[in-house]
Coordinates of C-alpha atoms in Angstrom, one line a residue:
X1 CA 141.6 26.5 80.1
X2 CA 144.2 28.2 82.2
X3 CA 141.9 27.2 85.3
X4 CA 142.4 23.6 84.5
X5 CA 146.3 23.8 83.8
X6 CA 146.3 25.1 87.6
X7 CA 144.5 22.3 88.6
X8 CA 146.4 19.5 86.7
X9 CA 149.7 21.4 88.3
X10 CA 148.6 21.6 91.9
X11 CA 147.3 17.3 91.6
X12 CA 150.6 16.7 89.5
X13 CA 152.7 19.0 92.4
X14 CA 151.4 16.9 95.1
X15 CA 152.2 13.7 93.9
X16 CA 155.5 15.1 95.2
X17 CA 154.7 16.0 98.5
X18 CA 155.3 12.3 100.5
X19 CA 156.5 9.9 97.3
X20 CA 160.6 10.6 97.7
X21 CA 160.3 10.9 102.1
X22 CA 158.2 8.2 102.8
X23 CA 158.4 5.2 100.0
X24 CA 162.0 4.9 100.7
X25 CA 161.7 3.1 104.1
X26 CA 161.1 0.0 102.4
X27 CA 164.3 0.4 100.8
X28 CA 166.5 0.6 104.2
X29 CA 167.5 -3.1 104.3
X30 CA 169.1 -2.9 100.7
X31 CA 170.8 0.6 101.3
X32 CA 172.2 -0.7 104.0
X33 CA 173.9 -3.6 102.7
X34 CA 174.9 -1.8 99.8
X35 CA 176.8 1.2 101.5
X36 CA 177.4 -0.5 104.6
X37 CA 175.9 2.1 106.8
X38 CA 173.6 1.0 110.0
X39 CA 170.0 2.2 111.7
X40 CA 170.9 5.5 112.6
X41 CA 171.9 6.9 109.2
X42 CA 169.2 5.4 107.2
X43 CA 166.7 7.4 109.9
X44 CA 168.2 10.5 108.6
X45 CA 166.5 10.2 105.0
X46 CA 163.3 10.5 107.0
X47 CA 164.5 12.7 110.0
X48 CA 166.3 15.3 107.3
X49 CA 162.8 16.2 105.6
X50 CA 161.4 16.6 108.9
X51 CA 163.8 18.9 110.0
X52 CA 163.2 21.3 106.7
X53 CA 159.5 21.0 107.0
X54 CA 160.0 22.2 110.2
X55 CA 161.8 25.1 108.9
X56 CA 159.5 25.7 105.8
X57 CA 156.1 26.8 107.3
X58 CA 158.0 29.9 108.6
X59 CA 160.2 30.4 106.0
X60 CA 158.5 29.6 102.9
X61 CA 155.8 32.4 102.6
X62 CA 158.4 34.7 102.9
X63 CA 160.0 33.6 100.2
X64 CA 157.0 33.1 98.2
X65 CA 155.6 36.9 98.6
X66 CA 159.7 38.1 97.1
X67 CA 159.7 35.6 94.7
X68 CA 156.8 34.6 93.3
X69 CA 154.4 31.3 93.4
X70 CA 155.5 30.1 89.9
X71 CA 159.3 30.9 90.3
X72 CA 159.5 28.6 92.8
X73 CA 157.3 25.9 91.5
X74 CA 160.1 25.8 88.8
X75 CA 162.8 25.9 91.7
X76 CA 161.0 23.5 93.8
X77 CA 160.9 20.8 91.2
X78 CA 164.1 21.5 89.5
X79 CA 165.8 20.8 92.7
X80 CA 163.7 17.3 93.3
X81 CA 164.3 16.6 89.7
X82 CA 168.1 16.9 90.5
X83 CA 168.4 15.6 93.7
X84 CA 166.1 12.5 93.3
X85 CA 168.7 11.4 90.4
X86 CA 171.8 12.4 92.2
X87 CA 171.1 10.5 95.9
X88 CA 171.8 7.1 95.4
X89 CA 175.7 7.5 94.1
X90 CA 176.9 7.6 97.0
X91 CA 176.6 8.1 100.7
X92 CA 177.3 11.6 100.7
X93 CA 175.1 12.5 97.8
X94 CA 172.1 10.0 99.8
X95 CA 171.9 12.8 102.6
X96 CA 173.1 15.5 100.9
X97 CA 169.9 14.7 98.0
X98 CA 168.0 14.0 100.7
X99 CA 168.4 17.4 102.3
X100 CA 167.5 19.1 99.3
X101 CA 164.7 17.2 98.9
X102 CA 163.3 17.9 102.1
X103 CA 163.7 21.7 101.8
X104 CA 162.4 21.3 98.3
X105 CA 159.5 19.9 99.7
X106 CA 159.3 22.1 102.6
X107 CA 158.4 25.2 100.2
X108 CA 156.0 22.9 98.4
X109 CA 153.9 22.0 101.3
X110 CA 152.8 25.5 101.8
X111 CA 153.3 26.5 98.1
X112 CA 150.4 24.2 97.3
X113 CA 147.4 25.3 99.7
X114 CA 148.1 29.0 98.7
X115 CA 147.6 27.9 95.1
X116 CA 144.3 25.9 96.0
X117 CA 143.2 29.8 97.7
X118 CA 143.8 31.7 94.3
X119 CA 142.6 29.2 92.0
X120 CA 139.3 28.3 93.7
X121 CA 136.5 30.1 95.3
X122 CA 135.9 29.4 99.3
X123 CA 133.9 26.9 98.7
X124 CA 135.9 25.1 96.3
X125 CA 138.9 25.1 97.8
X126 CA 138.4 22.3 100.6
X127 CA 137.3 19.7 97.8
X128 CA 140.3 20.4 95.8
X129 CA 142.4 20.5 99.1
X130 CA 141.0 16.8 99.5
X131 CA 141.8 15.9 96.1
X132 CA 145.2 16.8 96.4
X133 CA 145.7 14.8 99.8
X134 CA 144.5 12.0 98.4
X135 CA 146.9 12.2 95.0
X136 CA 149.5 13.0 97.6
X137 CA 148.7 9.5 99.8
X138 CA 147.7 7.5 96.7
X139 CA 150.6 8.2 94.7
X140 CA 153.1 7.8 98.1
X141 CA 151.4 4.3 98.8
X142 CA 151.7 3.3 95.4
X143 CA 155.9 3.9 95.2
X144 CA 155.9 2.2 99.2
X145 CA 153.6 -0.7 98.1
X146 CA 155.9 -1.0 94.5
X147 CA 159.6 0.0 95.7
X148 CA 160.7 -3.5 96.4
X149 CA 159.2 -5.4 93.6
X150 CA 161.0 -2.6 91.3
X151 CA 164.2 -2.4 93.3
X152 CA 164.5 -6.4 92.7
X153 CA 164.1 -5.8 88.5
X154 CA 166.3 -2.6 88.7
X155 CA 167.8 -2.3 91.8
X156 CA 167.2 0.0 94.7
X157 CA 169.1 3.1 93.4
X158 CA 166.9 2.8 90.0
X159 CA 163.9 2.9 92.0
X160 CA 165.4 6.5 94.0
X161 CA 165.6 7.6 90.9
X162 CA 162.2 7.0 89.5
X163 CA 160.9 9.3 92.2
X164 CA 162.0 12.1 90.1
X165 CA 159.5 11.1 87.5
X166 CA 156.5 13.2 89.3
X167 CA 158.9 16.2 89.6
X168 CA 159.8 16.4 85.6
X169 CA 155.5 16.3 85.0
X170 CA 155.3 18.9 87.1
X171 CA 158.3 20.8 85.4
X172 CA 156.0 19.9 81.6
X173 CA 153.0 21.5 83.0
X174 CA 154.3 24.5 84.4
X175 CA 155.7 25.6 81.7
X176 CA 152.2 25.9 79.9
X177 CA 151.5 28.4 82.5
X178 CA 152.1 32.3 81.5
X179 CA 154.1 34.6 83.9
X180 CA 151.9 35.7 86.0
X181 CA 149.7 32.7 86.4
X182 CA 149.7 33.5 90.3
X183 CA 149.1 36.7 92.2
X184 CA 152.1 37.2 95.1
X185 CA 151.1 36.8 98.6
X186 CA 151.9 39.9 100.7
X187 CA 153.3 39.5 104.1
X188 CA 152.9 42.2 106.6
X189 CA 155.9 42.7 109.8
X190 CA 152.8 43.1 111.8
X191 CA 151.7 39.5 110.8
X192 CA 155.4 38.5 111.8
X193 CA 155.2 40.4 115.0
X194 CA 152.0 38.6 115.5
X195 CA 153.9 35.2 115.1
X196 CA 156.9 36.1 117.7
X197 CA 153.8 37.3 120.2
X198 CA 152.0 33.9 119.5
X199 CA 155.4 32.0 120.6
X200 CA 155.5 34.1 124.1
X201 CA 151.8 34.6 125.2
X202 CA 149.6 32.1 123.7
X203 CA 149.8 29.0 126.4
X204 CA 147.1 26.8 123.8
X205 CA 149.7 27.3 120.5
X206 CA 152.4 25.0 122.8
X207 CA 149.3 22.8 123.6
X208 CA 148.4 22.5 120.1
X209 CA 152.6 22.2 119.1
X210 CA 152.6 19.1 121.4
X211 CA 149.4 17.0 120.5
X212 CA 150.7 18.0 116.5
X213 CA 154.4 17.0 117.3
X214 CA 153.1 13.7 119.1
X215 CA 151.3 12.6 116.4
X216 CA 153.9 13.4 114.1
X217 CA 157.0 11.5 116.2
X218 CA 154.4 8.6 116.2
X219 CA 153.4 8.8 112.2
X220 CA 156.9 9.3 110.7
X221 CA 158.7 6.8 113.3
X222 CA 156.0 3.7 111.8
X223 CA 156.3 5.2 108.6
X224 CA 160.3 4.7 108.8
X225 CA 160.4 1.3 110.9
X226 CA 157.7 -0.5 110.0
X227 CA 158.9 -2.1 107.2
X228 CA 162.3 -3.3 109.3
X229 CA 160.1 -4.1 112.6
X230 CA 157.8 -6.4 110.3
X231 CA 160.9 -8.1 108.5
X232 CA 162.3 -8.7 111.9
X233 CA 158.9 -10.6 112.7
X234 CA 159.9 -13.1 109.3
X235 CA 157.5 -11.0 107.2
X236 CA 159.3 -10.7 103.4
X237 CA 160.7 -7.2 102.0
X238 CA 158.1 -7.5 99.5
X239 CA 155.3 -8.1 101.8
X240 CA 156.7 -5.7 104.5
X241 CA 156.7 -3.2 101.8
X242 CA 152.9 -4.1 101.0
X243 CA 152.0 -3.6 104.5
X244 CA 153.6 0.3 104.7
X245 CA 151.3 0.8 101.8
X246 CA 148.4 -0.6 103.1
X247 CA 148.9 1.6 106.4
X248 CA 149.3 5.0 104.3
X249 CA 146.1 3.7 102.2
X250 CA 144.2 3.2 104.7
X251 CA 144.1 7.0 105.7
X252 CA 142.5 8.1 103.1
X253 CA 139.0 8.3 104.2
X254 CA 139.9 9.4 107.7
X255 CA 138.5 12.6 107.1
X256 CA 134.8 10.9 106.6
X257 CA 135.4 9.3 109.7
X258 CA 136.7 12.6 111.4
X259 CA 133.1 14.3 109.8
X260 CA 130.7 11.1 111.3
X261 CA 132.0 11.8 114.9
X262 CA 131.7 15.0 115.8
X263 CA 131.8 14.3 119.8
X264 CA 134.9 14.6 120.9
X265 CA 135.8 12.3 123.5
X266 CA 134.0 9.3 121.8
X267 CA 136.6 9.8 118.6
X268 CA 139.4 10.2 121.7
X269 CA 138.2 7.0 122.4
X270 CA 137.9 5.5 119.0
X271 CA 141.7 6.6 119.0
X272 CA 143.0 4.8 122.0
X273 CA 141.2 1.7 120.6
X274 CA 143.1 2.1 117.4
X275 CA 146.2 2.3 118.9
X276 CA 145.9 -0.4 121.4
X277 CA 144.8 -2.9 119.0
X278 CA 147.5 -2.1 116.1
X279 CA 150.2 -2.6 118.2
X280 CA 149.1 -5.7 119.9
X281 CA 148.3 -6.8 116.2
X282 CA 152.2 -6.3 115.8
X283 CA 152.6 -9.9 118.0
X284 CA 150.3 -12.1 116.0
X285 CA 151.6 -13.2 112.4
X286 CA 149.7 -13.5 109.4
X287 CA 146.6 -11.8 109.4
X288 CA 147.8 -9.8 112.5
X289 CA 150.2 -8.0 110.5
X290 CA 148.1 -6.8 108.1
X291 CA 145.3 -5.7 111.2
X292 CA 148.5 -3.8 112.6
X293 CA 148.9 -2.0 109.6
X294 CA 145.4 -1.1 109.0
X295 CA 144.6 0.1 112.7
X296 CA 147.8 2.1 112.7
X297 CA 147.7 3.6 109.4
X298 CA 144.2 4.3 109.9
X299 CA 144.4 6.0 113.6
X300 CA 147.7 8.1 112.4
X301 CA 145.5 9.6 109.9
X302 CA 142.3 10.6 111.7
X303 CA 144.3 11.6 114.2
X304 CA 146.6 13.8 111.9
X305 CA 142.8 15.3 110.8
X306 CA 142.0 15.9 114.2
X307 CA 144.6 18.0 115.1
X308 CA 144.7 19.9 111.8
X309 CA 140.6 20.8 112.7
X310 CA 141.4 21.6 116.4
X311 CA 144.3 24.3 115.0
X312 CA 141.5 25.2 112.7
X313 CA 138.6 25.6 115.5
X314 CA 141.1 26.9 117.9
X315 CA 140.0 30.4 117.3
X316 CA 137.1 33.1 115.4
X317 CA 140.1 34.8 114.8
X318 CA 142.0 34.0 111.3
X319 CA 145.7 35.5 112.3
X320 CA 145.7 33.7 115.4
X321 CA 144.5 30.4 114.0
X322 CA 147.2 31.0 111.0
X323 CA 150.1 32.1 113.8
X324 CA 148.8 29.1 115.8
X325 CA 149.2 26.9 112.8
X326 CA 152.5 28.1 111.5
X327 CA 154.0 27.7 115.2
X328 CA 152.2 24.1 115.9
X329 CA 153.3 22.6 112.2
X330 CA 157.0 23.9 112.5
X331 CA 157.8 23.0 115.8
X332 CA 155.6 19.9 116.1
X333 CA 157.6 18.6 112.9
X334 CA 160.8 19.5 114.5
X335 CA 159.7 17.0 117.8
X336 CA 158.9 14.6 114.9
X337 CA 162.2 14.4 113.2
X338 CA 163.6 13.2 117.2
X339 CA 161.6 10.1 116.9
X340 CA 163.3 7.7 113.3
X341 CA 166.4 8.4 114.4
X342 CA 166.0 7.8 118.5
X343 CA 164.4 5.0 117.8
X344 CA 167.1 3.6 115.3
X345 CA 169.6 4.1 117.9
X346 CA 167.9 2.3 120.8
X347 CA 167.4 -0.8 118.4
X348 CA 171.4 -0.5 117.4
X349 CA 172.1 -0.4 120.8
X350 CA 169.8 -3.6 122.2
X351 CA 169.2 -5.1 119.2
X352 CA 165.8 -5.4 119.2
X353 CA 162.7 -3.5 118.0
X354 CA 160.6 -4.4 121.8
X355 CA 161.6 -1.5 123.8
X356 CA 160.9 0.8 120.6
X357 CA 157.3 -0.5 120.9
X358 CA 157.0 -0.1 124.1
X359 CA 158.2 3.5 124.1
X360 CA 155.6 4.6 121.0
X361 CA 152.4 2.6 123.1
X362 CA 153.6 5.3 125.7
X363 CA 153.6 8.2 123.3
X364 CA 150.2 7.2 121.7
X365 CA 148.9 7.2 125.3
X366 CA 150.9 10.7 125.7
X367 CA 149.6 11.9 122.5
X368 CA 145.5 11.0 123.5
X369 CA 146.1 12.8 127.0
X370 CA 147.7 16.0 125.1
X371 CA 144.7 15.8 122.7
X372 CA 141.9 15.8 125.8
X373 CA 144.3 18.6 127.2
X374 CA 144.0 20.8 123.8
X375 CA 140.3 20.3 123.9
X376 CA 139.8 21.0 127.2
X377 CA 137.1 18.3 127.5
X378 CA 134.3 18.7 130.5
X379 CA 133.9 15.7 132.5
X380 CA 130.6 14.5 131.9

């Protein structure tokens, strides 16, 4: 019985993980008309959550192994709860919500896979890992694909709110939970050492950091823009919207595509093509637009997969592979956060969304050559 509870918690806990940082790009037209505030500072809703993801896959298993795991599920949620209903007052309260969002989230992202180790055996553990992705992207789709329809019944800040909804479940369920639900992790100095060593002498954790932060800039800039960039093609808010869900949905069974290929430079390939093809899908309207999202949404997630199982292959070794891991996910998150709000300046600047294309068709190109780099591919 107390199995399940963990289970239902660690689905309900994800539903958390994307909904409040990525289903409020659709939004960005109406906030900005509302508070009067341009590109660059709607960026930072996405950019600020970067930042502190950055941040938490250092930080956070410290402060799970002096605090506890079901402490700071409490913590965690209490603080989305709070801030998801607090952030659109005001413009100050929008990033200053935001923040706490994104460090609340930062702690749940590597909260979540150390539950998944203690409640499941080995072999267990990458199903229920799956099934708490896919809550995770279903759940964010379904708040991107329904945040304008909703916004025009209730209005925009309504909709923020709503976002705390997943939060408050989680709160309901954990407190079914006794005390010590969870056993506390234990972290060594020599595993910290370990980490500081990694950063100095391991030449293929920076190679690993750039193909993950590449992929990343790429992901979170369409994530943030999209919606915008398709409006500014005469595409409505509603169906802009529509189309950011249908790129996160599409993800989803990237991992069965990622398991079907297992020869390296063919999927390097399939990559390019992916690439290539959304973006020139960007210039035809119609049923170009929704091609463009599918190809994009589609490539971002296999190729997210791909670098998570090339940090995971990278070594036979489990401390290096985690040290590698930490340093590729916290840095590579930190070159993501550049990209929304870059981006949103350049367009501010030349009014236009064309040399923003043009600049992520050369990072997806940078990103593929980074990934043969990592994989040190032979020629034939």
């Amino acid at each position: 019985m107390q199995k399940n509870i963990k289970i239902t918690l660690i689905l309900i806990t994800a539903m958390n993980l994307r909904l409040a940082v990525t289903a409020v790009t659709p939004l960005f037209s109406a906030i900005q008309r509302t508070l009067r505030v341009d590109s660059t500072l709607t960026a930072l809703l996405v950019t600020l959550p970067l930042l502190c993801f950055a941040g938490g896959a250092i930080v956070a298993p410290r402060l799970i192994n002096r605090f506890g795991i079901r402490p700071l599920i409490f913590f965690t949620n209490g603080v989305l709860l709070l801030a998801n209903l607090l952030r659109p007052l005001t413009t100050g309260t929008l990033l200053m919500g935001t923040l706490l969002i994104g460090l609340a989230v930062a702690l749940l992202n590597v909260l979540v896979p150390t539950m998944v180790a203690q409640v499941t055996t080995t072999g267990a553990a990458a199903r229920l890992t799956s099934y708490y992705a896919v809550t995770m992207n279903v759940v964010a789709a379904i708040g991107t694909a329904g945040a304008i329809p909703l916004a025009h019944l209730w209005g925009w800040q309504a909709v923020l709110m709503g976002f705390a909804l997943p939060a408050a479940a989680t709160l309901i369920v954990a407190i079914r939970l006794p005390r010590h639900s969870f056993q506390q992790a234990v972290t060594t100095s020599a595993t910290q050492l370990s980490l500081g060593e990694t950063l100095r002498h391991d030449p293929h954790a920076w190679k690993l950091t750039l193909f993950m932060g590449l992929q990343s800039l790429i992901f979170y800039s369409l994530t943030t823009w999209l919606p915008t960039i398709f409006q500014t093609l005469g595409a409505s808010a509603a169906l802009a919207g529509t189309l950011l869900a249908v790129f996160q949905v599409v993800g989803i069974p990237a991992a069965l595509v990622l398991n079907a290929i297992t020869n390296l430079r063919r999927l390097l390939v399939l990559l390019v093509i992916g690439y290539l093809g959304g973006m020139a899908a960007l210039l035809w309207s119609g049923i170009g637009w929704w091609l463009a999202a599918g190809l994009l949404g589609f490539t971002c997630s296999l190729i997210f997969s791909l670098a998570l199982t090339l940090i995971a292959t990278s070594s036979q070794h489990v401390g290096v592979i985690a040290n590698r891991s930490a340093i590729a996910q916290s840095l590579g998150y930190l070159l993501a956060a550049i990209g929304p709000v870059v981006f949103g300046r350049i367009h501010d600047s030349l009014g236009s969304w064309h040399p923003v294309l043009l600049i992520l068709l050369g990072l997806m190109l940078a990103t593929i050559i980074s990934g043969l780099w990592v994989a040190q591919l032979p020629e034939k």
